Coordinates of C-alpha atoms in Angstrom, one line a residue:
X1 CA 5.4 -20.6 14.9
X2 CA 2.2 -18.6 15.0
X3 CA -0.9 -20.6 15.8
X4 CA -4.5 -19.7 15.8
X5 CA -7.3 -22.1 16.8
X6 CA -11.0 -21.3 16.5
X7 CA -14.4 -22.8 15.8
X8 CA -15.9 -23.0 12.3
X9 CA -18.3 -20.5 11.0
X10 CA -21.3 -22.6 11.7
X11 CA -20.5 -23.3 15.3
X12 CA -22.6 -20.5 16.7
X13 CA -25.4 -18.6 14.9
X14 CA -25.0 -15.7 17.2
X15 CA -21.7 -15.0 15.5
X16 CA -23.5 -13.0 12.9
X17 CA -24.4 -10.4 15.5
X18 CA -22.1 -7.3 15.5
X19 CA -20.8 -6.7 19.0
X20 CA -17.7 -4.9 20.2
X21 CA -15.6 -5.8 23.2
X22 CA -15.1 -3.0 25.6
X23 CA -11.5 -1.9 26.0
X24 CA -9.6 -3.9 28.6
X25 CA -7.0 -2.0 30.5
X26 CA -4.9 -5.1 31.2
X27 CA -3.9 -7.7 28.7
X28 CA -4.9 -11.3 29.5
X29 CA -1.5 -12.8 30.4
X30 CA -2.7 -16.3 31.2
X31 CA -3.1 -18.4 28.1
X32 CA -6.3 -20.5 28.0
X33 CA -5.8 -24.1 27.1
X34 CA -6.0 -25.0 23.4
X35 CA -8.6 -27.7 22.9
X36 CA -7.4 -30.6 20.7
X37 CA -9.0 -30.6 17.3
X38 CA -10.0 -34.2 17.8
X39 CA -12.5 -33.2 20.5
X40 CA -13.7 -30.3 18.5
X41 CA -14.0 -31.5 14.9
X42 CA -15.2 -28.1 13.7
X43 CA -12.0 -26.4 14.8
X44 CA -9.0 -25.8 12.7
X45 CA -5.4 -25.0 13.3
X46 CA -3.1 -22.9 11.2
X47 CA 0.6 -22.5 11.5
X48 CA 2.5 -19.7 9.8
X49 CA 6.3 -19.6 9.6
X50 CA 7.5 -16.0 10.2
X51 CA 11.2 -16.7 9.9
X52 CA 13.1 -14.8 12.6
X53 CA 10.0 -13.2 13.9
X54 CA 8.5 -16.3 15.6
X55 CA 5.9 -15.9 18.3
X56 CA 3.5 -18.2 20.0
X57 CA 0.1 -17.2 21.2
X58 CA -3.0 -18.9 22.4
X59 CA -6.2 -19.1 20.4
X60 CA -7.8 -16.5 22.7
X61 CA -5.2 -13.8 22.4
X62 CA -4.2 -11.5 19.6
X63 CA -0.4 -11.8 18.9
X64 CA 1.6 -9.2 20.8
X65 CA 3.5 -8.2 17.6
X66 CA 0.3 -7.6 15.7
X67 CA -1.4 -5.6 18.6
X68 CA 1.7 -3.5 19.2
X69 CA 2.2 -2.7 15.5
X70 CA -1.5 -1.9 14.9
X71 CA -1.4 0.4 17.9
X72 CA 1.7 2.2 16.7
X73 CA 0.2 2.6 13.2
X74 CA -2.9 4.2 14.7
X75 CA -0.8 6.5 16.9
X76 CA 1.6 7.5 14.1
X77 CA 1.7 11.1 12.9
X78 CA 1.9 12.3 9.4
X79 CA 5.5 13.5 9.7
X80 CA 6.4 10.4 11.7
X81 CA 5.2 8.2 8.9
X82 CA 7.2 10.3 6.4
X83 CA 10.3 9.6 8.4
X84 CA 9.5 5.9 8.5
X85 CA 8.4 5.5 4.9
X86 CA 10.4 8.1 2.9
X87 CA 11.4 5.7 0.1
X88 CA 7.9 4.2 -0.2
X89 CA 6.6 7.7 -0.8
X90 CA 9.3 8.4 -3.3
X91 CA 8.7 5.2 -5.3
X92 CA 4.9 5.7 -5.2
X93 CA 5.4 9.2 -6.7
X94 CA 7.6 7.8 -9.4
X95 CA 5.0 5.3 -10.4
X96 CA 2.4 8.1 -10.4
X97 CA 4.4 9.7 -13.2
X98 CA 3.1 7.0 -15.4
X99 CA -0.4 8.4 -14.8
X100 CA 0.9 11.9 -15.7
X101 CA 2.1 10.3 -19.0
X102 CA -1.3 8.7 -19.7
X103 CA -3.2 11.8 -18.8
X104 CA -1.1 13.8 -21.2
X105 CA -1.6 11.1 -23.9
X106 CA -5.4 11.0 -23.5
X107 CA -5.8 14.7 -23.3
X108 CA -4.3 15.1 -26.8
X109 CA -7.1 13.5 -28.7
X110 CA -9.8 15.4 -26.8
X111 CA -7.8 18.6 -27.3
X112 CA -7.1 18.0 -31.0
X113 CA -10.9 18.1 -31.7
X114 CA -10.5 21.9 -31.3
X115 CA -7.2 22.2 -33.1
X116 CA -7.6 23.8 -36.6
X117 CA -4.8 21.9 -38.3
X118 CA -6.0 18.6 -36.9
X119 CA -9.5 19.3 -38.0
X120 CA -8.4 20.0 -41.5
X121 CA -6.3 16.8 -41.7
X122 CA -8.8 14.4 -40.2
X123 CA -12.2 16.3 -40.4
X124 CA -14.8 17.1 -43.0
X125 CA -15.8 20.6 -44.1
X126 CA -18.8 22.4 -42.6
X127 CA -20.4 25.6 -43.7
X128 CA -17.8 28.3 -44.6
X129 CA -17.4 31.3 -42.2
X130 CA -17.5 33.7 -45.2
X131 CA -17.3 33.7 -48.9
X132 CA -13.5 33.0 -48.9
X133 CA -12.7 29.3 -49.3
X134 CA -9.7 29.7 -47.0
X135 CA -12.2 30.4 -44.2
X136 CA -13.8 27.0 -44.6
X137 CA -14.4 25.3 -41.3
X138 CA -13.7 21.7 -40.6
X139 CA -14.8 19.3 -37.9
X140 CA -14.2 15.7 -37.0
X141 CA -17.6 14.1 -37.1
X142 CA -19.3 13.0 -33.8
X143 CA -19.1 9.4 -35.1
X144 CA -15.3 9.5 -35.4
X145 CA -14.9 11.4 -32.2
X146 CA -16.8 8.6 -30.6
X147 CA -14.7 6.0 -32.5
X148 CA -11.4 7.5 -31.5
X149 CA -12.3 7.6 -27.8
X150 CA -14.0 4.2 -27.6
X151 CA -11.3 2.4 -29.6
X152 CA -9.0 3.2 -26.7
X153 CA -11.6 2.5 -24.0
X154 CA -12.5 -0.9 -25.3
X155 CA -8.9 -2.0 -25.3
X156 CA -8.4 -0.4 -21.9
X157 CA -11.1 -2.8 -20.6
X158 CA -9.2 -5.7 -22.1
X159 CA -6.0 -4.5 -20.6
X160 CA -7.6 -4.0 -17.2
X161 CA -9.0 -7.6 -17.1
X162 CA -5.6 -9.0 -18.2
X163 CA -3.9 -6.8 -15.6
X164 CA -5.8 -8.6 -12.8
X165 CA -4.4 -12.0 -13.8
X166 CA -0.9 -11.1 -15.1
X167 CA 0.0 -8.7 -12.2
X168 CA -1.1 -11.4 -9.8
X169 CA 1.6 -13.6 -11.3
X170 CA 4.5 -11.3 -12.2
X171 CA 4.1 -8.4 -9.8
X172 CA 3.7 -4.6 -10.2
X173 CA 7.2 -3.7 -11.3
X174 CA 7.4 -6.1 -14.2
X175 CA 3.9 -5.4 -15.4
X176 CA 4.5 -1.6 -15.5
X177 CA 7.8 -2.1 -17.4
X178 CA 5.9 -4.2 -19.9
X179 CA 3.2 -1.6 -20.4
X180 CA 5.5 1.3 -20.9
X181 CA 7.5 -0.6 -23.5
X182 CA 4.3 -1.5 -25.3
X183 CA 3.1 2.1 -25.2
X184 CA 6.4 3.4 -26.7
X185 CA 5.7 1.1 -29.7
X186 CA 2.0 2.0 -29.9
X187 CA 2.9 5.7 -30.3
X188 CA 4.3 5.1 -33.8
X189 CA 0.9 4.7 -35.6
X190 CA -0.3 7.9 -33.9
X191 CA 2.8 9.8 -35.0
X192 CA 2.8 8.6 -38.6
X193 CA -1.0 8.4 -39.1
X194 CA -2.0 9.5 -42.6
X195 CA -5.8 9.1 -42.1
X196 CA -8.2 8.8 -39.2
X197 CA -8.4 5.0 -39.5
X198 CA -4.7 4.6 -38.7
X199 CA -5.2 7.1 -35.9
X200 CA -8.0 4.9 -34.4
X201 CA -5.7 1.8 -34.7
X202 CA -3.0 3.7 -32.7
X203 CA -5.6 4.7 -30.1
X204 CA -6.6 1.1 -29.7
X205 CA -3.0 -0.1 -29.3
X206 CA -2.4 2.5 -26.7
X207 CA -5.6 1.4 -24.8
X208 CA -4.0 -1.9 -23.6
X209 CA -1.2 -0.3 -21.5
X210 CA -3.4 2.7 -20.5
X211 CA -5.9 0.3 -18.9
X212 CA -3.1 -1.2 -16.7
X213 CA -1.5 2.1 -15.8
X214 CA -4.8 3.6 -14.7
X215 CA -4.9 1.3 -11.6
X216 CA -1.5 -0.2 -11.1
X217 CA 0.2 2.9 -9.6
X218 CA -2.6 3.4 -7.1
X219 CA -2.8 -0.2 -5.9
X220 CA 1.0 -0.3 -5.5
X221 CA 0.9 2.9 -3.4
X222 CA -1.9 1.6 -1.3
X223 CA 0.2 -1.4 -0.4
X224 CA 3.5 0.3 0.4
X225 CA 2.4 3.3 2.5
X226 CA 0.9 3.2 6.0
X227 CA -2.8 4.1 6.7
X228 CA -1.8 7.5 8.0
X229 CA -0.3 8.5 4.6
X230 CA -2.8 6.6 2.4
X231 CA -5.2 9.5 1.8
X232 CA -2.6 12.1 1.1
X233 CA -0.5 9.9 -1.2
X234 CA -3.4 8.3 -3.1
X235 CA -5.2 11.6 -3.6
X236 CA -2.1 12.6 -5.7
X237 CA -3.3 10.1 -8.4
X238 CA -6.0 12.6 -9.2
X239 CA -3.4 15.4 -9.1
X240 CA -1.3 13.5 -11.6
X241 CA -4.2 13.3 -14.0
X242 CA -4.6 17.0 -13.7
X243 CA -0.9 17.7 -14.2
X244 CA -0.9 15.5 -17.3
X245 CA -4.0 17.3 -18.7
X246 CA -2.5 20.7 -17.8
X247 CA 0.7 19.9 -19.7
X248 CA -1.4 18.6 -22.7
X249 CA -3.5 21.7 -22.8
X250 CA -0.4 23.9 -22.5
X251 CA 1.3 22.1 -25.4
X252 CA -1.8 22.4 -27.6
X253 CA -2.1 26.1 -26.6
X254 CA 1.4 26.6 -28.0
X255 CA 0.5 24.9 -31.4
X256 CA -3.0 26.3 -31.8
X257 CA -1.9 28.9 -34.4
X258 CA 0.4 26.5 -36.2
X259 CA -1.2 25.4 -39.4
X260 CA 1.3 22.7 -40.2
X261 CA 1.1 18.9 -39.5
X262 CA 3.7 19.3 -36.7
X263 CA 1.1 21.0 -34.6
X264 CA -0.3 17.6 -33.8
X265 CA 2.6 15.3 -34.6
X266 CA 5.1 16.8 -32.2
X267 CA 2.7 16.5 -29.2
X268 CA 2.5 12.8 -30.0
X269 CA 6.3 12.5 -30.2
X270 CA 6.7 14.1 -26.8
X271 CA 5.2 10.9 -25.3
X272 CA 8.5 9.1 -26.1
X273 CA 10.4 11.8 -24.1
X274 CA 8.3 11.0 -21.1
X275 CA 8.2 7.2 -21.4
X276 CA 11.9 6.5 -21.8
X277 CA 13.3 8.0 -18.5
X278 CA 10.2 6.6 -16.7
X279 CA 11.0 3.1 -18.0
X280 CA 14.5 3.3 -16.7
X281 CA 13.5 4.6 -13.2
X282 CA 10.8 1.9 -12.7
X283 CA 13.2 -0.9 -13.5
X284 CA 14.8 -0.2 -10.1
X285 CA 11.6 -0.1 -8.2
X286 CA 11.1 -2.7 -5.3
X287 CA 8.1 -5.0 -5.5
X288 CA 5.2 -4.6 -3.1
X289 CA 5.9 -6.6 0.1
X290 CA 2.2 -7.4 0.3
X291 CA 2.4 -9.1 -3.1
X292 CA 5.5 -11.0 -2.0
X293 CA 3.7 -12.1 1.2
X294 CA 0.8 -13.4 -0.9
X295 CA 3.2 -15.5 -2.8
X296 CA 4.8 -16.8 0.4
X297 CA 8.2 -15.0 -0.2
X298 CA 8.8 -13.7 3.3
X299 CA 12.5 -13.2 2.8
X300 CA 12.0 -11.1 -0.3
X301 CA 9.2 -9.2 1.4
X302 CA 11.5 -8.3 4.2
X303 CA 14.2 -7.1 1.8
X304 CA 11.6 -5.1 -0.2
X305 CA 10.3 -3.5 3.0
X306 CA 13.9 -2.4 3.9
X307 CA 14.1 -0.7 0.5
X308 CA 10.8 1.1 1.2
X309 CA 11.4 2.2 4.7
X310 CA 13.8 3.8 7.1
X311 CA 14.7 0.6 9.1
X312 CA 16.1 2.7 12.0
X313 CA 12.6 4.0 12.7
X314 CA 10.6 0.9 11.9
X315 CA 10.5 -2.7 13.2
X316 CA 10.6 -4.7 10.0
X317 CA 9.8 -8.0 11.5
X318 CA 6.7 -6.8 13.3
X319 CA 5.4 -5.2 10.1
X320 CA 5.9 -8.5 8.3
X321 CA 4.0 -10.3 11.1
X322 CA 1.0 -8.0 10.5
X323 CA 1.1 -8.7 6.8
X324 CA 1.3 -12.4 7.4
X325 CA -1.6 -12.2 10.0
X326 CA -3.9 -10.3 7.6
X327 CA -3.0 -12.5 4.7
X328 CA -3.7 -15.7 6.7
X329 CA -7.1 -14.4 7.9
X330 CA -8.1 -13.5 4.4
X331 CA -7.1 -16.9 3.1
X332 CA -9.1 -18.6 5.9
X333 CA -12.2 -16.7 4.8
X334 CA -11.5 -17.9 1.2
X335 CA -10.8 -14.5 -0.2
X336 CA -8.8 -16.2 -2.9
X337 CA -7.2 -13.8 -5.4
X338 CA -6.6 -16.0 -8.4
X339 CA -10.0 -15.5 -10.0
X340 CA -12.3 -12.5 -10.6
X341 CA -15.2 -14.6 -9.3
X342 CA -13.7 -14.3 -5.8
X343 CA -14.6 -10.6 -5.9
X344 CA -18.3 -11.5 -5.8
X345 CA -18.2 -14.0 -2.9
X346 CA -19.2 -13.3 0.7
X347 CA -18.1 -10.0 2.1
X348 CA -16.1 -9.1 -1.0
X349 CA -19.3 -8.7 -3.0
X350 CA -20.0 -5.6 -1.0
X351 CA -16.5 -4.3 -1.3
X352 CA -16.6 -4.8 -5.1
X353 CA -19.9 -3.0 -5.3
X354 CA -18.5 0.0 -3.4
X355 CA -15.3 0.3 -5.5
X356 CA -17.2 0.0 -8.8
X357 CA -20.0 2.5 -8.0
X358 CA -17.6 5.0 -6.4
X359 CA -15.6 5.1 -9.6
X360 CA -18.7 5.1 -11.8
X361 CA -19.8 8.2 -10.0
X362 CA -16.8 10.1 -11.5
X363 CA -18.2 9.4 -15.0
X364 CA -21.8 10.2 -14.0
X365 CA -21.5 13.5 -12.1
X366 CA -20.9 15.7 -15.1
X367 CA -17.1 15.6 -15.1
X368 CA -17.3 14.8 -18.8
X369 CA -18.0 18.5 -19.4
X370 CA -14.5 19.2 -18.1
X371 CA -12.9 16.5 -20.2
X372 CA -14.3 18.1 -23.4
X373 CA -13.6 21.6 -22.2
X374 CA -11.7 22.9 -25.3
X375 CA -14.3 21.5 -27.7
X376 CA -17.2 22.7 -25.4
X377 CA -15.8 26.2 -25.2
X378 CA -15.5 26.5 -29.0
X379 CA -19.1 25.2 -29.5
X380 CA -20.2 27.7 -26.8
X381 CA -18.7 30.5 -28.9
X382 CA -15.1 30.9 -27.9
X383 CA -12.3 31.1 -30.5
X384 CA -9.7 28.3 -30.4
X385 CA -7.0 30.4 -28.8
X386 CA -9.2 31.5 -25.9
X387 CA -10.6 28.0 -25.7
X388 CA -7.2 26.5 -25.0
X389 CA -6.2 29.4 -22.7
X390 CA -9.4 28.8 -20.6
X391 CA -8.8 25.0 -20.6
X392 CA -5.2 25.4 -19.4
X393 CA -6.3 27.8 -16.7
X394 CA -9.1 25.4 -15.7
X395 CA -6.6 22.5 -15.1
X396 CA -4.4 24.8 -13.2
X397 CA -7.3 25.6 -10.9
X398 CA -8.0 21.9 -10.6
X399 CA -4.4 21.4 -9.4
X400 CA -4.9 24.0 -6.8
X401 CA -8.1 22.2 -5.7
X402 CA -6.1 19.0 -5.5
X403 CA -3.6 20.6 -3.1
X404 CA -6.4 21.9 -0.9
X405 CA -7.9 18.3 -0.8
X406 CA -4.8 17.2 1.2
X407 CA -6.0 19.3 4.1
X408 CA -9.6 18.2 3.9
X409 CA -8.7 14.5 3.6
X410 CA -6.7 14.8 6.8
X411 CA -9.5 16.2 8.9
X412 CA -12.7 15.1 7.0
X413 CA -13.7 11.6 6.3
X414 CA -13.9 10.1 2.8
X415 CA -17.6 9.6 3.0
X416 CA -18.5 13.2 3.9
X417 CA -16.1 14.7 1.4
X418 CA -17.5 12.5 -1.4
X419 CA -21.1 13.5 -0.5
X420 CA -20.1 17.1 -0.4
X421 CA -18.5 16.8 -3.8
X422 CA -21.7 15.3 -5.4
X423 CA -23.8 18.1 -3.8
X424 CA -21.5 20.8 -5.2
X425 CA -21.6 19.1 -8.7
X426 CA -25.4 19.0 -8.5
X427 CA -25.6 22.7 -7.7
X428 CA -23.4 23.7 -10.6
X429 CA -25.4 21.5 -13.0
X430 CA -28.8 22.8 -11.8
X431 CA -27.6 26.4 -12.2
X432 CA -26.0 25.7 -15.6
X433 CA -29.2 23.9 -16.9
X434 CA -31.5 26.7 -15.7
X435 CA -29.4 29.5 -17.2
X436 CA -29.0 27.6 -20.5
X437 CA -32.8 27.6 -20.9
X438 CA -33.5 31.1 -19.5
X439 CA -30.7 32.9 -21.3
X440 CA -30.5 30.8 -24.5
X441 CA -30.6 33.9 -26.8
X442 CA -28.0 35.8 -24.8
X443 CA -24.4 35.9 -25.7
X444 CA -23.4 36.2 -22.1
X445 CA -24.5 32.6 -21.4
X446 CA -21.3 31.2 -23.1
X447 CA -19.2 33.0 -20.5
X448 CA -21.4 31.9 -17.6
X449 CA -21.3 28.3 -18.7
X450 CA -17.5 28.5 -19.1
X451 CA -17.2 29.9 -15.5
X452 CA -19.5 27.2 -14.1
X453 CA -17.3 24.5 -15.7
X454 CA -14.2 26.0 -14.2
X455 CA -15.9 26.3 -10.8
X456 CA -17.1 22.7 -11.0
X457 CA -13.5 21.6 -11.9
X458 CA -12.2 23.3 -8.7
X459 CA -14.8 21.6 -6.4
X460 CA -14.5 18.3 -8.2
X461 CA -10.8 18.2 -7.6
X462 CA -11.1 19.0 -3.9
X463 CA -13.7 16.3 -3.4
X464 CA -14.8 13.6 -5.9
X465 CA -11.6 13.4 -7.9
X466 CA -9.0 12.6 -5.1
X467 CA -11.4 10.8 -2.7
X468 CA -12.4 8.3 -5.4
X469 CA -8.8 7.0 -5.7
X470 CA -8.4 6.7 -1.9
X471 CA -11.7 4.8 -1.5
X472 CA -11.2 2.5 -4.5
X473 CA -7.6 1.5 -3.4
X474 CA -8.3 0.9 0.3
X475 CA -11.8 -0.7 0.3
X476 CA -10.8 -4.0 -1.3
X477 CA -9.2 -6.8 0.6
X478 CA -5.4 -7.1 0.2
X479 CA -5.6 -10.4 -1.7
X480 CA -8.2 -9.1 -4.2
X481 CA -7.1 -5.5 -4.4
X482 CA -5.7 -5.7 -8.0
X483 CA -8.7 -7.4 -9.4
X484 CA -11.3 -5.4 -7.5
X485 CA -9.7 -2.1 -8.6
X486 CA -9.5 -3.4 -12.2
X487 CA -13.2 -4.3 -12.1
X488 CA -14.0 -0.8 -10.7
X489 CA -12.0 0.8 -13.5
X490 CA -13.8 -1.4 -16.0
X491 CA -17.1 -0.1 -14.7
X492 CA -15.9 3.5 -15.0
X493 CA -14.7 2.9 -18.6
X494 CA -18.0 1.4 -19.6
X495 CA -19.8 4.5 -18.4
X496 CA -17.2 6.6 -20.1
X497 CA -17.8 4.7 -23.3
X498 CA -21.5 5.7 -23.0
X499 CA -20.3 9.3 -22.4
X500 CA -18.1 9.2 -25.4
X501 CA -21.1 8.1 -27.6
X502 CA -23.6 10.5 -26.2
X503 CA -21.6 13.6 -25.2
X504 CA -20.3 14.5 -28.7
X505 CA -23.8 14.1 -30.1
X506 CA -25.2 16.3 -27.4
X507 CA -22.6 19.0 -27.9
X508 CA -22.0 19.0 -31.6
X509 CA -23.9 21.5 -33.8
X510 CA -24.3 18.8 -36.4
X511 CA -25.7 16.5 -33.7
X512 CA -28.4 17.3 -31.0
X513 CA -26.8 20.7 -30.4
X514 CA -28.0 20.8 -26.7
X515 CA -25.2 23.2 -25.6
X516 CA -25.8 24.1 -22.0
X517 CA -28.9 22.0 -21.7
X518 CA -26.6 18.9 -21.5
X519 CA -26.5 19.8 -17.7
X520 CA -30.0 18.3 -17.3
X521 CA -28.8 14.9 -18.4
X522 CA -26.1 14.8 -15.7
X523 CA -28.5 16.2 -13.0
X524 CA -30.4 13.0 -13.1
X525 CA -27.3 10.8 -12.9
X526 CA -25.8 12.9 -10.1
X527 CA -28.9 12.6 -8.0
X528 CA -28.8 8.8 -8.4
X529 CA -25.1 8.8 -7.4
X530 CA -25.8 11.0 -4.4
X531 CA -28.6 8.6 -3.1
X532 CA -26.4 5.5 -3.5
X533 CA -23.5 7.1 -1.7
X534 CA -25.6 8.2 1.2
X535 CA -27.0 4.8 1.9
X536 CA -24.1 2.5 0.8
X537 CA -20.8 4.3 1.1
X538 CA -19.1 3.6 4.5
X539 CA -16.4 5.6 6.2
X540 CA -12.9 4.1 5.9
X541 CA -10.7 6.9 7.3
X542 CA -7.8 5.8 9.5
X543 CA -8.7 2.1 9.4
X544 CA -6.0 -0.5 8.8
X545 CA -6.6 -3.2 6.2
X546 CA -7.1 -5.8 9.1
X547 CA -9.8 -3.6 10.6
X548 CA -11.5 -3.1 7.3
X549 CA -11.6 -6.9 6.9
X550 CA -13.3 -7.1 10.3
X551 CA -16.0 -4.6 9.6
X552 CA -16.9 -6.0 6.2
X553 CA -16.8 -9.6 7.3
X554 CA -19.2 -8.7 10.2
X555 CA -21.5 -6.9 7.7
X556 CA -21.2 -3.6 9.6
X557 CA -24.0 -1.2 8.6
X558 CA -23.0 1.8 6.5
X559 CA -24.2 4.3 9.0
X560 CA -22.4 2.5 11.9
X561 CA -19.0 2.3 10.3
X562 CA -17.7 5.4 12.1
X563 CA -19.1 4.3 15.4
X564 CA -17.6 0.8 15.1
X565 CA -14.4 2.3 13.9
X566 CA -14.1 4.4 17.1
X567 CA -14.6 1.3 19.1
X568 CA -12.1 -0.7 17.1
X569 CA -9.4 1.8 17.9
X570 CA -9.7 0.7 21.5
X571 CA -10.4 -3.0 21.1
X572 CA -9.2 -4.1 17.7
X573 CA -11.8 -6.9 18.0
X574 CA -15.2 -7.8 16.9
X575 CA -16.4 -10.7 19.0
X576 CA -17.4 -14.1 17.7
X577 CA -20.4 -14.6 20.0
X578 CA -21.6 -13.7 23.5
X579 CA -20.4 -17.1 24.8
X580 CA -16.9 -16.5 23.6
X581 CA -16.9 -12.9 24.8
X582 CA -17.8 -14.0 28.3
X583 CA -15.0 -16.5 28.5
X584 CA -12.2 -14.2 27.6
X585 CA -12.0 -10.5 26.8
X586 CA -9.4 -11.0 24.1
X587 CA -11.2 -13.9 22.4
X588 CA -12.3 -11.8 19.5
X589 CA -12.7 -11.9 15.8
X590 CA -9.1 -12.1 14.8
X591 CA -8.3 -15.0 17.1
X592 CA -11.6 -16.7 16.2
X593 CA -10.9 -16.4 12.6

């Protein structure tokens, strides 16, 4: 039986002060007496049954199991963690394949806007290139471009909000199986669409599972891999988006000179070839042990952890104890988990803000220009074949950037890398905007703008792209991770809806026809993102979820996160008050809580 006793939150006003206990070279072996709750009415006692891993500690001492496991996790090397969690890495990468599938799906509609056969089928005629009617140009109107994009995005938001509730009940594996099955059905209207209205209906139906897939794989991976592997594994979510887009652009490049209906129907049909084997593989995936712990299924959590780890290199019972301990503390602080309103209470309000704004920065830093790359290249003067060739190469360069990001994430903190990424994006946008004005009449500007987009793609996928997924997945509390990440993605999708409304109008020759001057719009939004990140984005590198709970609950200042993190690596405690600290060196936040 694991017991913790501590005073209530109002017992000492000095508790709000952030103070760190200096590292003690010797553990306090003598247990201090536990005062009966009758003498201290503000005290509470909690008992947690840990099955075979039962321990007993005083109110003033961190459980040996927890301290030992946290210390081992901090000392673990990258390759050591790979030996301990090989199956967790494998299952995470399998779930990431669902993101490759979604990225491929979503890249098709954006790419089709530059596909001649698709334009003739669903577009309207523009001015002819020459006197020959066969040279008539077609274009999907900006209104329908916006409609096709936003039909999916609106339903993605609905899917995300439902995901927060349904996944909390049925778990990650069942939810993903349900989504892939739905998606396989939703592809039929896209494949057989006879007009653009049916195409929009198909996009809307696909939006529901897309919303879930966008966040589910990342939250699952964040729960099954240790902190040492978190950055490297979670950054691969961005890589999967790139791989899916790369495949999509490559397929469209093959069909760009095909004038038949199969040039756009076959790419839709290929989604079934991806979804079916993925559905079979995920049906064997173990559930997250954190999800099982939150539902008080310790025995199932232990079995799941064995399926995710190499038990000969890991103490399963000690790992379960840490999960129980973290879950118990979050429950005592009323972190909840059943309602979205819990995301806006207490310390979780700040965590929700960080997750939402970090993801919104992806939509506001000019990355939209890379999403519309084929269409943008054509409007800038490239022919369709060269447009798709450049776009395919651009995503290949993005994948290279994603690989390089693994190195930077290992040695550079999340905060620094994200700030660097925004600075690079701002530089590219400023150069692009100035050149678009200064060289408006020059034909060379089209090539320069294309080169800037490719360069921005490279730096984006070293910095902003991968770091965003790491931050959004690890900042929330364990009990609210699914809902917080869902809210963050909803925020991103709202800004993407705005992009989908404004960007086609800004780029289309039948709209505002800004061409390269679109950079000035994103210069303003990127500066705002940069200012917010500098003052509000903390450093979370190498912190366990328990330590993140400590720092957020104690309202650690953004600029002090790194300093407090270094101290936590020695103490693992934030003290409750000066009085408690003077009584016992180990009487810290976790025991107090």
